[in-house]
Short mmCIF file of C-alpha atoms in Angstrom, two decimals:
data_model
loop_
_atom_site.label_atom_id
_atom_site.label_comp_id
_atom_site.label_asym_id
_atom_site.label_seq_id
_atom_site.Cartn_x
_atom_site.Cartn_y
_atom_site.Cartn_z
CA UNK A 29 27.99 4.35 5.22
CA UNK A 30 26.17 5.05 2.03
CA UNK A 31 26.66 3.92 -1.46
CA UNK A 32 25.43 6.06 -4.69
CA UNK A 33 23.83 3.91 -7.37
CA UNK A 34 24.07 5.54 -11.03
CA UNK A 35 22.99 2.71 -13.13
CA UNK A 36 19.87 2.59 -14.90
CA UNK A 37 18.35 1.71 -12.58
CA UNK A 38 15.95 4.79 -12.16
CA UNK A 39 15.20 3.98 -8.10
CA UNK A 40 19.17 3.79 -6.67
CA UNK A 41 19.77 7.04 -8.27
CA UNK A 42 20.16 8.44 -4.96
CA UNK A 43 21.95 8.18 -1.61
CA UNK A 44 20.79 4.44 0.55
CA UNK A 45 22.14 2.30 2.88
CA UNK A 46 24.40 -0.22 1.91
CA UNK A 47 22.84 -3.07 3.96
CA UNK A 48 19.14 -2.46 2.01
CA UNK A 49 21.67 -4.19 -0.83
CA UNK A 50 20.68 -7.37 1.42
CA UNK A 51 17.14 -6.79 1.39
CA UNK A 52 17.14 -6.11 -2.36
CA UNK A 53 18.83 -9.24 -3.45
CA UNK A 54 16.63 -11.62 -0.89
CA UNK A 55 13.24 -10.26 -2.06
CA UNK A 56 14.39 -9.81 -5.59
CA UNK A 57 15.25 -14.17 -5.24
CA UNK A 58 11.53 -15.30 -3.91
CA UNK A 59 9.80 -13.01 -6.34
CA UNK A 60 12.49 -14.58 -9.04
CA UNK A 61 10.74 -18.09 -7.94
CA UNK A 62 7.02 -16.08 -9.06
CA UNK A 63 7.73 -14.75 -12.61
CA UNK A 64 5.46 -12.98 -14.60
CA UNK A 65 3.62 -15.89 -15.41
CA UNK A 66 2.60 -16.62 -12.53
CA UNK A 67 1.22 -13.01 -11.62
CA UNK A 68 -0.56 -13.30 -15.66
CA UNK A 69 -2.23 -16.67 -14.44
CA UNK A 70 -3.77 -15.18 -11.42
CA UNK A 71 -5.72 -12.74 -13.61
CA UNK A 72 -8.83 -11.56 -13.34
CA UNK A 73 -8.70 -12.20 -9.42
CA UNK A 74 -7.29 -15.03 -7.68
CA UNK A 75 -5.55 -14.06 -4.81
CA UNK A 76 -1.79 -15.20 -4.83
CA UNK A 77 -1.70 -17.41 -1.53
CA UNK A 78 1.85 -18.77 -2.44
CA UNK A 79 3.37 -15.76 -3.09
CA UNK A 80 1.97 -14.57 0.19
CA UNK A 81 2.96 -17.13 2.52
CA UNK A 82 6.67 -17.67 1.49
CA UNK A 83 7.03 -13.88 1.66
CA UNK A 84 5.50 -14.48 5.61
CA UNK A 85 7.43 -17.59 6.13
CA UNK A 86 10.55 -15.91 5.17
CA UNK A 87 9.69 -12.91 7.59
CA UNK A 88 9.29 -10.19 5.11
CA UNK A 89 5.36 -9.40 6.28
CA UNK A 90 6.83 -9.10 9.88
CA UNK A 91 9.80 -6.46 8.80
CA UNK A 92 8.22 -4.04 11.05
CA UNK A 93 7.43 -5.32 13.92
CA UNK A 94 9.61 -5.33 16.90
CA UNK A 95 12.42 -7.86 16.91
CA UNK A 96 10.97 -8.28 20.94
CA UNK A 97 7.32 -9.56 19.13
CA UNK A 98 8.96 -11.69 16.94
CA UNK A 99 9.34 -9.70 13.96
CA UNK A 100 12.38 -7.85 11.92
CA UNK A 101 12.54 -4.59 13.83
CA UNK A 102 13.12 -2.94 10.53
CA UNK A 103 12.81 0.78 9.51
CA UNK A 104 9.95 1.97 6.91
CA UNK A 105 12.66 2.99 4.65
CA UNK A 106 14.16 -0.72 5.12
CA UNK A 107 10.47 -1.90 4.59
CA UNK A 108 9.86 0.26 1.52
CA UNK A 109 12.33 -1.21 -0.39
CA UNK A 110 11.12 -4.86 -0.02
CA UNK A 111 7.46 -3.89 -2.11
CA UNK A 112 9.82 -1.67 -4.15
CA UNK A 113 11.71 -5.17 -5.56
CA UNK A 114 8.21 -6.64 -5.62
CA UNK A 115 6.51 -4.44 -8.02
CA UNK A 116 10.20 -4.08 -9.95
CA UNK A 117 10.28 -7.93 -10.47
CA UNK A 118 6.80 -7.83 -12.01
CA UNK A 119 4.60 -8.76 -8.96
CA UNK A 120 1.84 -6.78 -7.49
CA UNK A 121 3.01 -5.68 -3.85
CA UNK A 122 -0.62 -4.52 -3.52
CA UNK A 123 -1.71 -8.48 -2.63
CA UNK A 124 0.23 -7.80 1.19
CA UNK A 125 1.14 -3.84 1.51
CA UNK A 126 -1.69 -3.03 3.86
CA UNK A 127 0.03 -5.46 6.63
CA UNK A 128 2.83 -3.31 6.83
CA UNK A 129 0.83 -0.15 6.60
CA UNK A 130 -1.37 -1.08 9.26
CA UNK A 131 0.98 -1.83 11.42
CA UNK A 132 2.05 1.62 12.52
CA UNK A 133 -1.50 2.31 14.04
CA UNK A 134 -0.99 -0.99 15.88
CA UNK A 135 2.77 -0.12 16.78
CA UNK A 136 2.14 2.75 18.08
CA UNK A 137 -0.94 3.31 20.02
CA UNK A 138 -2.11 0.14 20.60
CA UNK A 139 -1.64 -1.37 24.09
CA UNK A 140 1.25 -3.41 25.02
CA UNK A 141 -1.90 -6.34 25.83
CA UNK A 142 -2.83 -5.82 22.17
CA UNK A 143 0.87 -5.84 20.68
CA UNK A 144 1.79 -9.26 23.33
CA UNK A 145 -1.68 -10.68 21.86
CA UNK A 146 -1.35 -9.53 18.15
CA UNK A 147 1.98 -9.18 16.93
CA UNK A 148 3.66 -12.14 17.62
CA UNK A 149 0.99 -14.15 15.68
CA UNK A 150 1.10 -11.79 12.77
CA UNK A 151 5.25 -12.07 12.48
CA UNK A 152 4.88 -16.17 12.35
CA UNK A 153 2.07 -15.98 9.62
CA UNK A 154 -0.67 -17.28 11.85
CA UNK A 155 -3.00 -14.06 11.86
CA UNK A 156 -2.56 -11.91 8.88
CA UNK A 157 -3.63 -8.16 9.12
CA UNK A 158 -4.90 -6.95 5.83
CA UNK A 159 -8.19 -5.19 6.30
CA UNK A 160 -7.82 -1.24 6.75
CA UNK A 161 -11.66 -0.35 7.65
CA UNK A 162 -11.83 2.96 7.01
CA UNK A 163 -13.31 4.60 3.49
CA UNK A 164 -17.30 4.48 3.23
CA UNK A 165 -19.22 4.72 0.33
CA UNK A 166 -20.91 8.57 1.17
CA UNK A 167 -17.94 9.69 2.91
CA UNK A 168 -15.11 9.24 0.56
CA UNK A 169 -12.02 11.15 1.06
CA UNK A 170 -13.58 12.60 3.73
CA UNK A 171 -12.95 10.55 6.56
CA UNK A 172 -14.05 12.54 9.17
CA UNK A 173 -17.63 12.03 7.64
CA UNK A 174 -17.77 8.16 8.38
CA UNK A 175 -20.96 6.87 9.55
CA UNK A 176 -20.17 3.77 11.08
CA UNK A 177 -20.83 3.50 14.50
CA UNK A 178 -19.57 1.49 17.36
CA UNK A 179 -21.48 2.22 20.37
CA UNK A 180 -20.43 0.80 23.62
CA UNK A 181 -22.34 -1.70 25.32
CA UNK A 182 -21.17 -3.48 29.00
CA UNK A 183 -18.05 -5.31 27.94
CA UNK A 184 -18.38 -5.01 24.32
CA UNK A 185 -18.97 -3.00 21.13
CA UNK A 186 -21.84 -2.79 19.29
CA UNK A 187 -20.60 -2.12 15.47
CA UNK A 188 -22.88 -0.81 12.48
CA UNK A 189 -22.31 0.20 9.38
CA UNK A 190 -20.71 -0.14 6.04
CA UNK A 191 -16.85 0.27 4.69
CA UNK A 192 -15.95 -0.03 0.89
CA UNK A 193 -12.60 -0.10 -0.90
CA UNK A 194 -11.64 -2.76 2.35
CA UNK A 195 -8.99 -4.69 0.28
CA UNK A 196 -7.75 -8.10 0.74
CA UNK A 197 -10.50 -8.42 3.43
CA UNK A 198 -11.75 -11.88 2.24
CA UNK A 199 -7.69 -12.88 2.99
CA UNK A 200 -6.86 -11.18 6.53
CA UNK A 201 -7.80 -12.85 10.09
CA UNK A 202 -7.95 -9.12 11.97
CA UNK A 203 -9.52 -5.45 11.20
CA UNK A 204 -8.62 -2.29 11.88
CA UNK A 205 -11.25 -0.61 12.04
CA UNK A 206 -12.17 3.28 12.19
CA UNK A 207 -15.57 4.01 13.56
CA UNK A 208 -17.71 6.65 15.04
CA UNK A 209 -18.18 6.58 18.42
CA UNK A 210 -19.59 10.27 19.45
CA UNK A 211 -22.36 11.63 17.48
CA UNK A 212 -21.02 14.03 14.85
CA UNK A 213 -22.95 16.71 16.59
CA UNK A 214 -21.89 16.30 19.92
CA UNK A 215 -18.20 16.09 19.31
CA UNK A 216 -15.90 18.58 20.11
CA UNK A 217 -14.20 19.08 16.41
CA UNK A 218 -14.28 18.21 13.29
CA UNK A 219 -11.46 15.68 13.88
CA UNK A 220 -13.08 14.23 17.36
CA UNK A 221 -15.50 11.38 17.91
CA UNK A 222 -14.11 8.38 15.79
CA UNK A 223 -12.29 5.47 17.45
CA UNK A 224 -9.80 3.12 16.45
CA UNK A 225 -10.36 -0.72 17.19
CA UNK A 226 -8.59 -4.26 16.18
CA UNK A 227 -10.54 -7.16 16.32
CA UNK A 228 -10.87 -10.87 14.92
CA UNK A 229 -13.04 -11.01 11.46
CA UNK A 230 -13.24 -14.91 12.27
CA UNK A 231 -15.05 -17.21 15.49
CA UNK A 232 -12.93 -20.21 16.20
CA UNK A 233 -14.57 -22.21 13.49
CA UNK A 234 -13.14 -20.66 10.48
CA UNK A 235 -16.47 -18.02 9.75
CA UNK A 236 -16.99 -14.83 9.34
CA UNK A 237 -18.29 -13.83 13.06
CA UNK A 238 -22.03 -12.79 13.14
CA UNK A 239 -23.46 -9.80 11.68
CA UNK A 240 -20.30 -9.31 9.16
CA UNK A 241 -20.52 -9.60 5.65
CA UNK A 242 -17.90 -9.20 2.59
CA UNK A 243 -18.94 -8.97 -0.88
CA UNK A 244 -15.89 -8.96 -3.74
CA UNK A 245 -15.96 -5.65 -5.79
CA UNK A 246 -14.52 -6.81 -8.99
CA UNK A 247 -11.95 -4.15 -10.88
CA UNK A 248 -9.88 -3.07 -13.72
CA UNK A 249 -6.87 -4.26 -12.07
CA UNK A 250 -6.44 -7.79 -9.44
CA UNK A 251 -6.68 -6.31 -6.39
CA UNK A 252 -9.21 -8.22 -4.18
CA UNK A 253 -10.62 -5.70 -2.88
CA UNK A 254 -14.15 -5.57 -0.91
CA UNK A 255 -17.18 -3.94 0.82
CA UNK A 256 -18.23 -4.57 4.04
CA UNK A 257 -21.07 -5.01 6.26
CA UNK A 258 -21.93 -4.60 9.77
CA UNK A 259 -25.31 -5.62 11.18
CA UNK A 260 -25.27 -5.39 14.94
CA UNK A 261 -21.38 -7.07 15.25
CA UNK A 262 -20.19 -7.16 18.94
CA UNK A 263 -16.14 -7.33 19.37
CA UNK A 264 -14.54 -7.23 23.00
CA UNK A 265 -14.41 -4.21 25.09
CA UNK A 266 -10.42 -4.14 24.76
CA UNK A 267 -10.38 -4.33 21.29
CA UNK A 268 -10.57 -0.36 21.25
CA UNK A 269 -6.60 1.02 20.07
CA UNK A 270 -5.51 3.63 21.78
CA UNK A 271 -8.01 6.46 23.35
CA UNK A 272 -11.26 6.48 22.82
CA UNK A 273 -12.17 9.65 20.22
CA UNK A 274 -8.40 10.31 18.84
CA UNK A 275 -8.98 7.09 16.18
CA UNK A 276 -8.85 9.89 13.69
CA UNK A 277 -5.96 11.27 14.77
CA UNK A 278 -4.23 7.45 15.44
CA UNK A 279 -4.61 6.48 12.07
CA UNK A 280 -2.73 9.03 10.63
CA UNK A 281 0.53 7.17 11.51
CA UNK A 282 -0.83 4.13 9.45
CA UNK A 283 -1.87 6.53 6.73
CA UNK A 284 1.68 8.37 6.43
CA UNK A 285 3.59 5.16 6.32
CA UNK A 286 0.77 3.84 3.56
CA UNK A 287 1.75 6.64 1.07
CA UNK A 288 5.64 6.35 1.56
CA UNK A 289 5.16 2.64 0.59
CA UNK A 290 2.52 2.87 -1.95
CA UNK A 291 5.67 5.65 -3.26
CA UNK A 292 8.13 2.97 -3.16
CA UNK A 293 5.94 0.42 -5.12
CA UNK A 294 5.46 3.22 -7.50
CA UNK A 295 9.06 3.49 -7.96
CA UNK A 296 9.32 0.39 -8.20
CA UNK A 297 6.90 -0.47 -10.99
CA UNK A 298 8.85 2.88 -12.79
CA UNK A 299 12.04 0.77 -12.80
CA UNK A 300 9.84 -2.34 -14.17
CA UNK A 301 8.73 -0.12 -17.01
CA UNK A 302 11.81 1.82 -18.00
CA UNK A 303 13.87 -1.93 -17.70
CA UNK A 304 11.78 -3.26 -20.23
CA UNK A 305 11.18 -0.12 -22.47
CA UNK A 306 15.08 0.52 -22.79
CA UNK A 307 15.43 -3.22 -23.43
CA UNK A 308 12.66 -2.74 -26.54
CA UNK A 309 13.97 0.11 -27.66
CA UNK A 310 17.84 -1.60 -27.66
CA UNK A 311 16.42 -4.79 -29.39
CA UNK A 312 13.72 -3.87 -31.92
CA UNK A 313 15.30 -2.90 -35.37
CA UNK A 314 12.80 -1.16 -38.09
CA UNK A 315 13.84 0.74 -40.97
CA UNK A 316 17.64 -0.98 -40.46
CA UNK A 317 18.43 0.22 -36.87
CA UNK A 318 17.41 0.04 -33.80
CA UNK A 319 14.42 2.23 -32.49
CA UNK A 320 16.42 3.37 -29.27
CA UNK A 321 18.48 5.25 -31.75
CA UNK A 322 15.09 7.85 -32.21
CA UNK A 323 14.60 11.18 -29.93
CA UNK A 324 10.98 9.97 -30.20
CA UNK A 325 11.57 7.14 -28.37
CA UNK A 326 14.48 8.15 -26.23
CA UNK A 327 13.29 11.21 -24.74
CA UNK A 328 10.24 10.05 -23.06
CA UNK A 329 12.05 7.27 -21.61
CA UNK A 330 14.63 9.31 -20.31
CA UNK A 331 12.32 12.21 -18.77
CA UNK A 332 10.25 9.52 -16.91
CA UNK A 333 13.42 8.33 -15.62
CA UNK A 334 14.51 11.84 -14.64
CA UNK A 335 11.01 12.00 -12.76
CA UNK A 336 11.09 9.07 -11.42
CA UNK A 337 14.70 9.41 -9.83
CA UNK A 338 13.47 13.20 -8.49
CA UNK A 339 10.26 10.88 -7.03
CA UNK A 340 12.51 8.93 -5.40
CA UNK A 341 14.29 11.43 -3.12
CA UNK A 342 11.34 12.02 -1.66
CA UNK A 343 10.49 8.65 -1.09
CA UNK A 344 13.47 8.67 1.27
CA UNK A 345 13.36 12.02 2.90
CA UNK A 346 9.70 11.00 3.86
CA UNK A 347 10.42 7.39 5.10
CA UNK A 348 13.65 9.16 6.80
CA UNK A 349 11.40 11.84 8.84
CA UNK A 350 8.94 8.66 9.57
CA UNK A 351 11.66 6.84 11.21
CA UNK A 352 13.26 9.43 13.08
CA UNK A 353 8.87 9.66 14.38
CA UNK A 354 9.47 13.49 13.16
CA UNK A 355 6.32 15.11 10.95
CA UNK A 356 6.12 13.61 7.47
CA UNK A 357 2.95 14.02 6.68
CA UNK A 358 3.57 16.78 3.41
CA UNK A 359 6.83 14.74 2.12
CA UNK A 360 4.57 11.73 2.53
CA UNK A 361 1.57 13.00 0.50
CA UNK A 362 3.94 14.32 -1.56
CA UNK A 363 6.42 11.34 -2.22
CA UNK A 364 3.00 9.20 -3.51
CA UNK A 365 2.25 11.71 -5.67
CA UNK A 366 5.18 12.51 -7.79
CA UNK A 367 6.45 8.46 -7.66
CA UNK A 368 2.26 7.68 -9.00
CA UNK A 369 2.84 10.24 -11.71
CA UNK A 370 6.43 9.09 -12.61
CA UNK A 371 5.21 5.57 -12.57
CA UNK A 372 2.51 6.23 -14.96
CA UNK A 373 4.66 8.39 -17.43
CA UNK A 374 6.87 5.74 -17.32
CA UNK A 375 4.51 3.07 -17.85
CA UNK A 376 3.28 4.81 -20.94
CA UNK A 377 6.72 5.73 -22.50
CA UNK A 378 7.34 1.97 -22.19
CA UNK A 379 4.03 1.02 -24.01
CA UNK A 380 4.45 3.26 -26.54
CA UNK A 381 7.72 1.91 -27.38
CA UNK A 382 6.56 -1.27 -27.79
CA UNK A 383 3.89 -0.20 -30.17
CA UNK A 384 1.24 -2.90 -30.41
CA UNK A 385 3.18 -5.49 -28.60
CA UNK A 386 3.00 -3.40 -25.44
CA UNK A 387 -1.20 -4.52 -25.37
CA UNK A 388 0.11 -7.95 -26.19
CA UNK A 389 -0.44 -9.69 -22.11
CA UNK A 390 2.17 -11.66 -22.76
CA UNK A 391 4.32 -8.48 -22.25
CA UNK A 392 2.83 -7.83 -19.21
CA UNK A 393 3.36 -4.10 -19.63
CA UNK A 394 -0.71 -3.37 -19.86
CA UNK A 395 -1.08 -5.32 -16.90
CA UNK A 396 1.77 -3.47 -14.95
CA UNK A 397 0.11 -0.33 -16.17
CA UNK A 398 -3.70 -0.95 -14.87
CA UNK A 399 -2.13 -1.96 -11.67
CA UNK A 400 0.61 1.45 -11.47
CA UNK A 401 -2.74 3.84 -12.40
CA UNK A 402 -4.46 3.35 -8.96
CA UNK A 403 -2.24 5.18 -6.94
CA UNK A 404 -2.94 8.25 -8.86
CA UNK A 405 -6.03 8.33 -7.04
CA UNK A 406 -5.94 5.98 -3.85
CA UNK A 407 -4.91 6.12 -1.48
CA UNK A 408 -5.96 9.49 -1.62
CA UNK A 409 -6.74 11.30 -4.37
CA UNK A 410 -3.57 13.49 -6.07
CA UNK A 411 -6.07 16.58 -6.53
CA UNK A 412 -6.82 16.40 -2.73
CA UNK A 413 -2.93 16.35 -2.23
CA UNK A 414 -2.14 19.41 -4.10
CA UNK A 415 -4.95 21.07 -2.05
CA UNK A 416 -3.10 19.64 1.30
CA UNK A 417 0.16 21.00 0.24
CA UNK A 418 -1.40 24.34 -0.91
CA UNK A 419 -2.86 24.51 2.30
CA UNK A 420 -0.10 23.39 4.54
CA UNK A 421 2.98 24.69 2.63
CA UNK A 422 1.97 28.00 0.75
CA UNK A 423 -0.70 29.44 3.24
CA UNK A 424 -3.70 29.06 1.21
CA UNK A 425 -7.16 29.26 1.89
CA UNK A 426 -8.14 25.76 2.53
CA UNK A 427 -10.31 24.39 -0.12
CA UNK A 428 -11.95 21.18 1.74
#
């Protein structure tokens, strides 16, 4: 049974499950506990530990994992709505999103050894999987460039390299990794030769295991987010996911189910902004009435929220396709793309209705904003999905 949602509330204007209702009102009364405050105070780039472990005590972090590993056993779309409510309340879902993104590369190829070992321990809070090794400095969007190299060695792997934009690194206990492990000129394709692994970034003491080294990258926005280095790091033999030279092609589950949630967050930081810009607008009287009562001020609220409610149906067609583990990839590219653009238009309708005020940080609009702009270009780069979907969609010659 569905229910349709036509309030202003720019995300529900569409057709969802009445038992996400649930979801929405449990998430929405933690984050209530961590007001905006709270996420102001952790500026420029303390990482929010509290926030993080009541949201893994209370199982949200483990939604995805199989009720038979200890976790929720709920869909993506189920899962998408719970960073939704987080960026709508104000918080910054980006502090924990990669866990559940990760996941799918874990889910589904790993080994049932890896899932027995790993996923009960990540649904009960005692590992946490944040790190997503996979963009290096040279290579950039093009992953298949990737120079890191894992070569095998007796019962182990020999890792060297570097990754960058490896967020929330500093804060996980396991990797996934994606490294080279056939020459680029001696594999097959274009898309062969890299490997998947999962693997401990800490010995039994507490340390970052030998040969591994994290340096903070400090940005415009908190995000805690790292490079990485690896000189001569050895990880177990089985820590390899899935078959040895598809990583590439492995990842891509994590990757589609990254940019359906990083669309939901988007939407939800929309409904954030358009909340508190209609609110403004309602309020603030000049020249005797209030400022809601101007086209200048109405209309780009109300074509963000038109955009952002169009953003939204793809949100759920793509997380719908991802459940039913049909092809997703163009709804998901596309689904980040449109909800990162709404997001932003809607982010700067509601600044510019708040005039000055809206750089005030007390407001917490310009901080909503720095953090909404990233997903414009990670976690890939808009441009590189309208060449994808020129590509893929209207038969064009491909471009990259």
């Amino acid at each position: 049974m569905a229910t349709t949602h036509t309030t202003a509330d720019a995300s529900r204007v569409t057709q969802v499950p009445e038992d996400f209702e649930m979801i929405r009102t449990e998430v929405r009364r933690l984050c209530d506990k961590y007001g905006n405050e709270y996420w102001r105070g952790l500026e420029p780039d303390r990482y929010p530990e509290e926030f993080v472990s009541e949201l893994t005590t209370q199982g949200w972090l483990g939604s995805l994992i199989p009720e038979e590993y200890g976790g929720g056993g709920l869909s993506l779309a189920g899962a998408s709505v719970i960073l939704e409510e987080i960026s709508a309340s104000g918080g910054n879902p980006a502090v924990c999103h990669a866990q559940m993104y990760v996941m799918g590369t874990l889910l589904r190829h790993g080994s049932e050894e890896q899932k027995r070992n790993y996923l009960p321990q990540i649904a009960d809070g005692r590992k946490r999987l944040q790190a997503f090794g996979v963009t290096e400095p040279i290579a950039g969007s093009d992953t298949t460039a990737i120079r890191t190299r894992a070569e095998r060695q007796g019962d182990s792997w020999l890792i060297n390299g570097q990754k960058i934009w490896t967020s929330r690194a500093l804060y996980s206990d396991l990797m996934i990794l994606l490294a080279r492990t056939t020459p680029t000129d001696e594999a097959e394709g274009r898309l062969d030769g890299l490997s998947v692994f999962i693997f401990e970034l800490r010995d039994s003491n507490g340390e970052l295991i030998d040969g591994l080294t994290i340096n903070p990258i400090p940005t415009w926005m908190n995000h805690n987010t790292t490079e990485v280095f690896f000189d001569d790091v050895v990880i177990p033999a089985n820590s390899l996911v899935g078959t040895e030279g598809n990583g590439f092609r492995h990842i891509l589950t994590g990757m589609n189910a990254e940019r359906i949630l990083i669309a939901a967050e988007c939407i939800g930081d929309g409904r954030f902004f358009l909340e508190r810009g209609s609110a403004y607008a309602s309020e603030r009287e000049v020249f005797g009435r209030p400022i809601g009562m101007n086209q200048g001020v109405q209309f780009p609220l109300a074509k963000a929220y038109t955009n952002l409610a169009a953003a939204d149906l793809m949100r759920w067609k793509a997380a719908n396709l991802f459940d039913a583990q049909l092809p997703c990839g163009t709804e998901a590219n596309m689904a980040k793309m449109l909800a990162s653009e709404a997001s932003w238009e809607a982010g700067n309708a509601a600044l510019n209705t708040h005039g000055g005020f809206g750089f005030a940080v007390e407001y917490d609009i310009e901080r909503k904003l720095r953090e909404t702009r990233l997903y414009q270009v990670a976690p890939v780069n808009n441009n590189l999905v309208l060449a994808f979907v020129a590509q893929k969609c209207l038969g064009l010659p491909k471009s990259y």
